[in-house]
Coordinates of C-alpha atoms in Angstrom, one line a residue:
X111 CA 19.2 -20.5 11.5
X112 CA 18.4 -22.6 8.4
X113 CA 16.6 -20.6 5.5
X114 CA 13.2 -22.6 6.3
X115 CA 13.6 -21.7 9.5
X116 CA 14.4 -17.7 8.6
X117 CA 11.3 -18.2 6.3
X118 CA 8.8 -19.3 9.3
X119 CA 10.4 -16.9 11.4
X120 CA 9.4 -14.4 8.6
X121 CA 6.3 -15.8 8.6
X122 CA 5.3 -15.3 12.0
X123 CA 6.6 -12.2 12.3
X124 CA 4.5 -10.9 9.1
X125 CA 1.2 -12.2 11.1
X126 CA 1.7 -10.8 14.2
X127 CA 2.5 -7.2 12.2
X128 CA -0.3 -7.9 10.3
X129 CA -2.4 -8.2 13.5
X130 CA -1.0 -5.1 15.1
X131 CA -2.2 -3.3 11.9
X132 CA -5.3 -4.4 12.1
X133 CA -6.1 -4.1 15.6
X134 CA -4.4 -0.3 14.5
X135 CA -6.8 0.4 12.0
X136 CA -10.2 -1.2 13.3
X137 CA -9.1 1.5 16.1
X138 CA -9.3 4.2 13.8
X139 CA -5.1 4.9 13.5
X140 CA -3.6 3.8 10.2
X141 CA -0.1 2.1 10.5
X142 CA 2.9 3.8 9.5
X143 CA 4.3 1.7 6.6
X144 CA 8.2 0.9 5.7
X145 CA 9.3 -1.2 3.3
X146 CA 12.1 -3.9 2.4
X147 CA 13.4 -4.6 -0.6
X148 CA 15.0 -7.7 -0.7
X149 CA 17.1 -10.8 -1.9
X150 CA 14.4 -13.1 -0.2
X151 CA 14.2 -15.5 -2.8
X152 CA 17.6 -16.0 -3.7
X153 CA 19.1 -19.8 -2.8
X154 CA 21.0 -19.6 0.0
X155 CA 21.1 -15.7 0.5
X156 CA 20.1 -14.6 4.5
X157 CA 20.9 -11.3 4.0
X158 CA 17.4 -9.8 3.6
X159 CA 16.6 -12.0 6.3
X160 CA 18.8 -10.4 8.2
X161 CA 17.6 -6.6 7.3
X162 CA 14.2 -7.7 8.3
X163 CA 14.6 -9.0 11.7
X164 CA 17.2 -5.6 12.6
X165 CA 13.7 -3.2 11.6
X166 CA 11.5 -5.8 13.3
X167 CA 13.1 -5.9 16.4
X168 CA 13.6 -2.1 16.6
X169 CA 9.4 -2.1 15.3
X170 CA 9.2 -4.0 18.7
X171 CA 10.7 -1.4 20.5
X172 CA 9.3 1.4 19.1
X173 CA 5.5 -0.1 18.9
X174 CA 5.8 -1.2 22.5
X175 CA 6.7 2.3 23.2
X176 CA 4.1 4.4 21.5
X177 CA 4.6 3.6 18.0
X178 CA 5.4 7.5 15.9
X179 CA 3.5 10.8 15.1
X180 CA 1.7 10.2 18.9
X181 CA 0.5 6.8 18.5
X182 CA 0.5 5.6 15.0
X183 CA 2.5 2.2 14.8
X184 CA 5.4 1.1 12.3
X185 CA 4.5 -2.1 10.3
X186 CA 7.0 -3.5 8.2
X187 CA 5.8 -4.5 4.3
X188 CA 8.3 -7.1 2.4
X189 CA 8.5 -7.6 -1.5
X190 CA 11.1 -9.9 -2.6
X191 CA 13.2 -9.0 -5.8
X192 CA 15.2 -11.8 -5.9
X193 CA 18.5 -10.4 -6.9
X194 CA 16.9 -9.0 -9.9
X195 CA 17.2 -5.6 -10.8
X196 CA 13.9 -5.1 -12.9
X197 CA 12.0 -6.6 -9.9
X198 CA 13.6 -4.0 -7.4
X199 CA 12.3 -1.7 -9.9
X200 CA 8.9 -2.7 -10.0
X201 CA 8.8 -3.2 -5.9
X202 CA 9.8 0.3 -6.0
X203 CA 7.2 1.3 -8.0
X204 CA 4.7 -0.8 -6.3
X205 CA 5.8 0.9 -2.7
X206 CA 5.6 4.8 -4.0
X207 CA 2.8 4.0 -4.4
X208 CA 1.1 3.2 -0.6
X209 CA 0.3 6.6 0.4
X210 CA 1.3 5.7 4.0
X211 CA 4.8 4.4 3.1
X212 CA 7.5 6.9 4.5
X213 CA 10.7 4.7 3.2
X214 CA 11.9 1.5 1.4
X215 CA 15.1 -0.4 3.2
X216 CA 17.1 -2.9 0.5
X217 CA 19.3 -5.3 1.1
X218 CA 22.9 -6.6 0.3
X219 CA 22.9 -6.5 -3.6
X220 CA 24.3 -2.8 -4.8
X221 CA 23.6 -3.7 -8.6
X222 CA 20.4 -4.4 -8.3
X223 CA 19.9 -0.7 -5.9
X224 CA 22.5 1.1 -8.5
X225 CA 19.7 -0.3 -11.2
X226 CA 16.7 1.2 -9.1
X227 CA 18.1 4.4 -8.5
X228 CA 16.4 6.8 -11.3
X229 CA 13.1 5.1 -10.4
X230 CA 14.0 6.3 -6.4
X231 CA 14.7 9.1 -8.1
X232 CA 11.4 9.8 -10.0
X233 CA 9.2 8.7 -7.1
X234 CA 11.1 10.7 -4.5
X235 CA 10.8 7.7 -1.7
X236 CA 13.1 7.7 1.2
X237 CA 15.8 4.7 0.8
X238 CA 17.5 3.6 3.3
X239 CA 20.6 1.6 2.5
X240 CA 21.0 -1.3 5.4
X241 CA 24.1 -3.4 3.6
X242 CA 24.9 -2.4 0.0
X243 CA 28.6 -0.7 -0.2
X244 CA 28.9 1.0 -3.8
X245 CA 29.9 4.4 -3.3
X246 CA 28.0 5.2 -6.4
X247 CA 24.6 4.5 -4.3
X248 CA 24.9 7.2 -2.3
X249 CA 26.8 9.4 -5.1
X250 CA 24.1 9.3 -7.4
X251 CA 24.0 13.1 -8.5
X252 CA 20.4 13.0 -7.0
X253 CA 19.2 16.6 -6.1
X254 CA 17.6 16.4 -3.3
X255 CA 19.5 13.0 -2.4
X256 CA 16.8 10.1 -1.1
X257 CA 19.0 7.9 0.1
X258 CA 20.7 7.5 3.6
X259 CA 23.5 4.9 4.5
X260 CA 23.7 3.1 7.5
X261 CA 26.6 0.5 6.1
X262 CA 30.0 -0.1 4.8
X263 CA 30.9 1.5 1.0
X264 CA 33.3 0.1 -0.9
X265 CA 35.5 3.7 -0.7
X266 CA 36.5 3.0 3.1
X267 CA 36.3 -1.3 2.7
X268 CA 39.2 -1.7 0.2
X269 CA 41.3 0.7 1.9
X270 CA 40.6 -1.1 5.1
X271 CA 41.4 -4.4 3.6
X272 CA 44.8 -3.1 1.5
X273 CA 45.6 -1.9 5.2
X274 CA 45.1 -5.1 6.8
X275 CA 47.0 -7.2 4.4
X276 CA 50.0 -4.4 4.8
X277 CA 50.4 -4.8 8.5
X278 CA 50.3 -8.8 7.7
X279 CA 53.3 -7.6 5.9
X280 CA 51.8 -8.7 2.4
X281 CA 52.5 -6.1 0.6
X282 CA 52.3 -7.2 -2.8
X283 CA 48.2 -8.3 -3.3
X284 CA 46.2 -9.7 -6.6
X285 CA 42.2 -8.6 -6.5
X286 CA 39.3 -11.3 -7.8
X287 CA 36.4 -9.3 -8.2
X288 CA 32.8 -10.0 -9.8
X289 CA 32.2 -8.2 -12.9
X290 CA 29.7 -6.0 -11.6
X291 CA 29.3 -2.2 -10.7
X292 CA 30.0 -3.6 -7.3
X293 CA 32.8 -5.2 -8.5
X294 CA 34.5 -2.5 -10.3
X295 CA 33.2 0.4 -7.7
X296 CA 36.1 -1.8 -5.7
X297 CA 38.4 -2.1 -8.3
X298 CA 38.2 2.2 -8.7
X299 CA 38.3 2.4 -4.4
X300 CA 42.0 -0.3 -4.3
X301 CA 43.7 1.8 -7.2
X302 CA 42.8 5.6 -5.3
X303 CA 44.2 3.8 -2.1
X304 CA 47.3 2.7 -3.1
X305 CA 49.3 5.8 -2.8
X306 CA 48.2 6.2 0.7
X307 CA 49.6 2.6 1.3
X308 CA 53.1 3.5 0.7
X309 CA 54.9 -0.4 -0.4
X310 CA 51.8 -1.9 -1.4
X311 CA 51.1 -3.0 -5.0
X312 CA 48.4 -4.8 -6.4
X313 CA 50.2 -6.8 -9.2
X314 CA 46.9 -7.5 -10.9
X315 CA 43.4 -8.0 -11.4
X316 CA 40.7 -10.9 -12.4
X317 CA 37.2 -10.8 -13.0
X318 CA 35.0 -13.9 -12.7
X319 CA 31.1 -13.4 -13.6
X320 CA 28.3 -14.4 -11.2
X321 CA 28.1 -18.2 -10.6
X322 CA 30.5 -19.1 -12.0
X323 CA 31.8 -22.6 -11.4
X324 CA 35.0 -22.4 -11.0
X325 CA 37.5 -19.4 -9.4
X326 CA 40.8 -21.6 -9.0
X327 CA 42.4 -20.2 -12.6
X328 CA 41.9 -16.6 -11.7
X329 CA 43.4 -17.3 -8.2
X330 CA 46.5 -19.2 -9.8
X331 CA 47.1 -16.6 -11.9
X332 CA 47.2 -13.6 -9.9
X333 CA 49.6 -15.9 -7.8
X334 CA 51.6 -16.8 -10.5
X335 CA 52.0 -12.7 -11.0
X336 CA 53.2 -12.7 -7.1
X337 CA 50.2 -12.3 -5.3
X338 CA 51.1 -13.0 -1.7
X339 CA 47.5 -12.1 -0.4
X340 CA 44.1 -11.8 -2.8
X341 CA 41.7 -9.3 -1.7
X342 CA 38.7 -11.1 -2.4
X343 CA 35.1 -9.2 -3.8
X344 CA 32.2 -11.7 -4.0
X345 CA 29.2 -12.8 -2.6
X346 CA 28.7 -16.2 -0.7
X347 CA 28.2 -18.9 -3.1
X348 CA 31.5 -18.0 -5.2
X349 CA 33.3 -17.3 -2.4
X350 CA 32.5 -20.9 -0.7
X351 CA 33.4 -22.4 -4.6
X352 CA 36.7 -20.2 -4.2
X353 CA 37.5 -21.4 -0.3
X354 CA 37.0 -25.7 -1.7
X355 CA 39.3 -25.2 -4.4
X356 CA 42.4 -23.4 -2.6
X357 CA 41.8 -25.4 0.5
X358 CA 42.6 -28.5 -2.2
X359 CA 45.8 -26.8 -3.7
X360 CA 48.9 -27.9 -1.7
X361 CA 49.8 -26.0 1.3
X362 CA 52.4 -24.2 -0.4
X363 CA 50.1 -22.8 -2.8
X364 CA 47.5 -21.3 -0.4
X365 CA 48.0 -17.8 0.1
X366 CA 45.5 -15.4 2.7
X367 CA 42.4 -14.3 1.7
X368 CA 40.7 -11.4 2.8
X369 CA 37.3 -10.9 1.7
X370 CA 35.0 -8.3 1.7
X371 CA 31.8 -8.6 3.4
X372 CA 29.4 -9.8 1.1
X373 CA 30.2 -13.5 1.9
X374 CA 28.7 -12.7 5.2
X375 CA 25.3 -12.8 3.6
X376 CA 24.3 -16.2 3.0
X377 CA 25.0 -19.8 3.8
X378 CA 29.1 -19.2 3.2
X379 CA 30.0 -21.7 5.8
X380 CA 28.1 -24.8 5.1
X381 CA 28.7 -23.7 1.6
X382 CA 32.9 -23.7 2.2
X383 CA 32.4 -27.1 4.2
X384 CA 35.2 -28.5 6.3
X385 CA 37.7 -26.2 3.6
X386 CA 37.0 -22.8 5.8
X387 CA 39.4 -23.7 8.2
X388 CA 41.7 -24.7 5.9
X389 CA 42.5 -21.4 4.2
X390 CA 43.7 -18.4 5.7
X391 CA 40.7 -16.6 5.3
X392 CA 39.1 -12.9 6.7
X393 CA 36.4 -10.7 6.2
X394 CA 35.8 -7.2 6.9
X395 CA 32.7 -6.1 9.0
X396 CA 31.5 -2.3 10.2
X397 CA 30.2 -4.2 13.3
X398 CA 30.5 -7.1 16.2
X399 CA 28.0 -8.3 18.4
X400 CA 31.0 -9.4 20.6
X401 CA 32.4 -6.1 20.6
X402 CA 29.1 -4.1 21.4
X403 CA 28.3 -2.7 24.8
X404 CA 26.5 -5.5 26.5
X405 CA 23.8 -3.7 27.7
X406 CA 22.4 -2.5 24.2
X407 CA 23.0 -6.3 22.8
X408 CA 20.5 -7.4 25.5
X409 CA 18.1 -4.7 25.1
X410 CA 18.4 -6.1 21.2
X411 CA 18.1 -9.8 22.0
X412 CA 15.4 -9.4 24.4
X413 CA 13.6 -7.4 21.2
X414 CA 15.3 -10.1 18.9
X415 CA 13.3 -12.9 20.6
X416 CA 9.9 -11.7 20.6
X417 CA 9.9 -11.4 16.3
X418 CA 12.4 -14.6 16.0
X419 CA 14.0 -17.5 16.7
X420 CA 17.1 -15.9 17.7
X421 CA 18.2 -16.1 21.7
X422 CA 22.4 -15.7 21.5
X423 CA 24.4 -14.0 19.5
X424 CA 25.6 -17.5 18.2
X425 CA 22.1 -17.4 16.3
X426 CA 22.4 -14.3 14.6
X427 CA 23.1 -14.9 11.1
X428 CA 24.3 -11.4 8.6
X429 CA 25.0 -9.9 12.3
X430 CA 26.2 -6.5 9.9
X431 CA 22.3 -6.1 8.5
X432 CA 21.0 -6.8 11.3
X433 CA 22.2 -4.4 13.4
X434 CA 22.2 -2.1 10.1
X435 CA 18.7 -2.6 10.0
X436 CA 18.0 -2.3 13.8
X437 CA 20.0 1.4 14.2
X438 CA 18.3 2.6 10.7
X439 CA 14.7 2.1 11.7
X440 CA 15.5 3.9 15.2
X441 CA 16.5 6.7 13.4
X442 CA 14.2 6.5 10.9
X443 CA 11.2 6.6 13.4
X444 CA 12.9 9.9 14.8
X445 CA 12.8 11.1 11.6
X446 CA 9.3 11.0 10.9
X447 CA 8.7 12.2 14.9
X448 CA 10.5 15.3 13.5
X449 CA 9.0 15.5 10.4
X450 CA 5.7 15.4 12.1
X451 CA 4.0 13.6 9.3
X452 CA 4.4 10.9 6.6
X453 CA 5.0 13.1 3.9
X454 CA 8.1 11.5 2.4
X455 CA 9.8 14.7 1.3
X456 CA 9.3 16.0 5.0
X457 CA 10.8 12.8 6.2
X458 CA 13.7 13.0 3.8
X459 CA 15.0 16.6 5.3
X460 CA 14.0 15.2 8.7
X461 CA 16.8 12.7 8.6
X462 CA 18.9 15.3 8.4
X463 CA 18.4 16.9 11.2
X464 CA 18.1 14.0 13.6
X465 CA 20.5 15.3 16.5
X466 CA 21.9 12.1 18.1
X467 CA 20.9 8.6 18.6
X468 CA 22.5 6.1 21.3
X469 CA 22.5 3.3 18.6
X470 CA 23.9 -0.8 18.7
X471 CA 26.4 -0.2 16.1
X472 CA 27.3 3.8 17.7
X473 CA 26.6 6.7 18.6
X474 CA 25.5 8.9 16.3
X475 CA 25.9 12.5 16.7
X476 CA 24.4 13.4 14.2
X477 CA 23.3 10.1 11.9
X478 CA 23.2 12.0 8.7
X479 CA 23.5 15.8 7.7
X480 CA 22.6 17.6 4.5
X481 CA 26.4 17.2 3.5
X482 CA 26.6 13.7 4.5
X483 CA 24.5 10.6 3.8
X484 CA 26.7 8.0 5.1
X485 CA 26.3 7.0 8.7
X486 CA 29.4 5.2 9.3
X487 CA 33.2 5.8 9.1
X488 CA 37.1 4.0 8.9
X489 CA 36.6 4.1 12.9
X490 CA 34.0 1.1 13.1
X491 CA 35.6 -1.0 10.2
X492 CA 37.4 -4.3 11.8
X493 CA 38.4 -7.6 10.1
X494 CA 37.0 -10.9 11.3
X495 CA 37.1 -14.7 11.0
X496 CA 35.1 -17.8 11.2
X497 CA 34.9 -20.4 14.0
X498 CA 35.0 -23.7 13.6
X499 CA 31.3 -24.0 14.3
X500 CA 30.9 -21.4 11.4
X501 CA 30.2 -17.8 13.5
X502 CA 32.3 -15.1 12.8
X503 CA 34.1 -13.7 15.2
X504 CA 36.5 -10.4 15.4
X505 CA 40.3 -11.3 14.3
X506 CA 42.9 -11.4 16.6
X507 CA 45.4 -10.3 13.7

């Protein structure tokens, strides 16, 4: 959906949470709060968007069921930091300190997470990591560790993506990354796969910086040094600047581009234009709707429809956060079930011991244990493409 259209549906969501609250608390039961921290302000970004309606609709679910800790219901709390890491630091502050705030989800930017890690840290809040794929999130030397994953990290994408361009038979690939700690956490992940991808070289790397205007030199260069495939990092709007100006090179010069996910985050295709299905041009995802068992995509829809616009799969935009977002606060809720209170550091060791959950994404058996903080694996990783009318679908190739 359009971003004003994401905002209303944002809106109206917010009320009627609000109102559930309320009617919770005039009855005497105090809501159970989780927060998201979020890229909401940033032009053309949908991923927070996306992270909210995945814990909204599984809020739906769990409310209409009972709600947690025998009756008290979730209610979801959004501050927007705007791609800005001193604002993520100050949300976090601002949510340690709700005294019935159990966990804060964030959203598709890792710098600005990596930046609010020793405040985490400090405050000893739950975070739950819908989207963001440095490894160093969830490496972070943190004792107790607070945060979970429910999402790709870069360590298992750029193996994936080296992999795919290998059995495309291009074995000889150039990497355009941004220059940030996402950026060069995939840079460290390509150069530790290589000797597992016996024939495959990366004959060199570029770095552009964040909106920038122009990515065609970098591209033409790593060509020039034989690049017969880039393995793309970037978000949306440079990765729509990139797709115009090699969809304008001669055919000839147009080489495959496989991206990682991030470009799955905002408004990438009417960003790219006509240009998309020009290039030769794939992203990695953890997850399809069109893939997942039917049944749980209905159950999701049907939850889906009653905090949003959304009624198809066709109107699911970020479909990774989403369902990121959806499996997370299922387990989440568990979690504090287990936990049998809202007491963060309870809640924290609870999500290591939640046994199993039949999720949209999986099944998880277990989610996370005290040895491992990463939901997913290699196993759910698959490469995808955009249609003509802009949704992404899984690749045939």
């Amino acid at each position: 959906m359009p971003y004003r259209h994401a905002f209303h549906a944002v809106i109206r969501a917010l009320a009627c949470s609000l109102l559930l609250g309320g009617l919770a608390q005039a009855a005497g039961v105090r809501p159970v709060l989780l927060g998201i921290d979020g890229e909401f302000g940033l032009d053309n970004s949908t991923s927070a968007q996306a992270v909210e309606l995945g814990m909204r609709a599984a809020v739906q679910e769990i409310n209409a069921a009972g709600g947690v800790l025998h009756g008290r219901p979730l209610q979801v709390v959004v501050k927007d930091h705007r791609s800005i890491p001193a604002r993520g630091i100050r949300n976090i502050q601002e949510f340690a300190r709700m005294p019935d705030l159990v966990a804060v989800f964030g959203g598709r930017f890792s710098p600005v997470v990596i930046e609010e890690l020793p405040t985490l840290k400090a405050a000893r809040v739950p975070f739950m990591a819908a989207w963001s794929s440095a490894d160093g999130i969830v490496d972070n030397a943190m004792q107790p560790n607070y945060v979970y994953r429910l999402s790709l990290r870069d360590s298992l994408a750029m193996p994936a993506l080296l992999a795919a361009a290998k059995r495309r038979k291009l074995a000889r690939v150039g990497l355009l990354m941004t220059n940030t700690s996402w950026g060069r956490s995939n840079a460290a992940a390509a150069e530790r796969a290589l000797p597992k991808l016996p024939g495959m070289k990366i004959v060199g790397t570029s770095w552009y910086n964040w909106r920038d205007t122009s990515l065609v030199a970098k591209y033409s260069q790593l060509r020039a040094a034989g690049a017969q495939a880039i393995v793309l990092v970037a978000n949306d709007d440079e990765a729509a600047v990139l797709v115009r100006e090699v969809a304008a090179l001669p055919k000839a010069q147009r080489v495959p581009i496989l991206s990682h996910w991030g470009v799955t985050g905002g408004e990438f295709t009417a960003q790219a234009g006509p240009a998309l299905q020009q290039v030769d041009f794939s992203v990695i995802q953890t997850f399809s709707f069109y893939k997942a068992d039917p049944a749980r995509v209905k159950r999701f829809l049907a939850s889906a429809a009653t905090v949003s616009k959304v009624k198809r799969i066709e109107d699911i935009q970020g479909p990774v956060g989403v369902a990121h977002a959806y499996d997370l606060t299922h387990i989440l809720a568990r979690a504090i079930d287990l936990a049998g209170s809202t007491d963060r550091r309870a809640v924290r060791d609870a999500l290591e011991r939640v046994g199993s959950h039949r999720g949209l994404v999986k099944d998880y058996a277990p989610p996370f244990t005290p040895a491992r903080h990463e939901a997913l694996g290699p196993e759910q990783l698959l490469m995808a493409r955009y249609r003509a009318d802009g949704v992404l679908v899984p690749a045939q190739d």
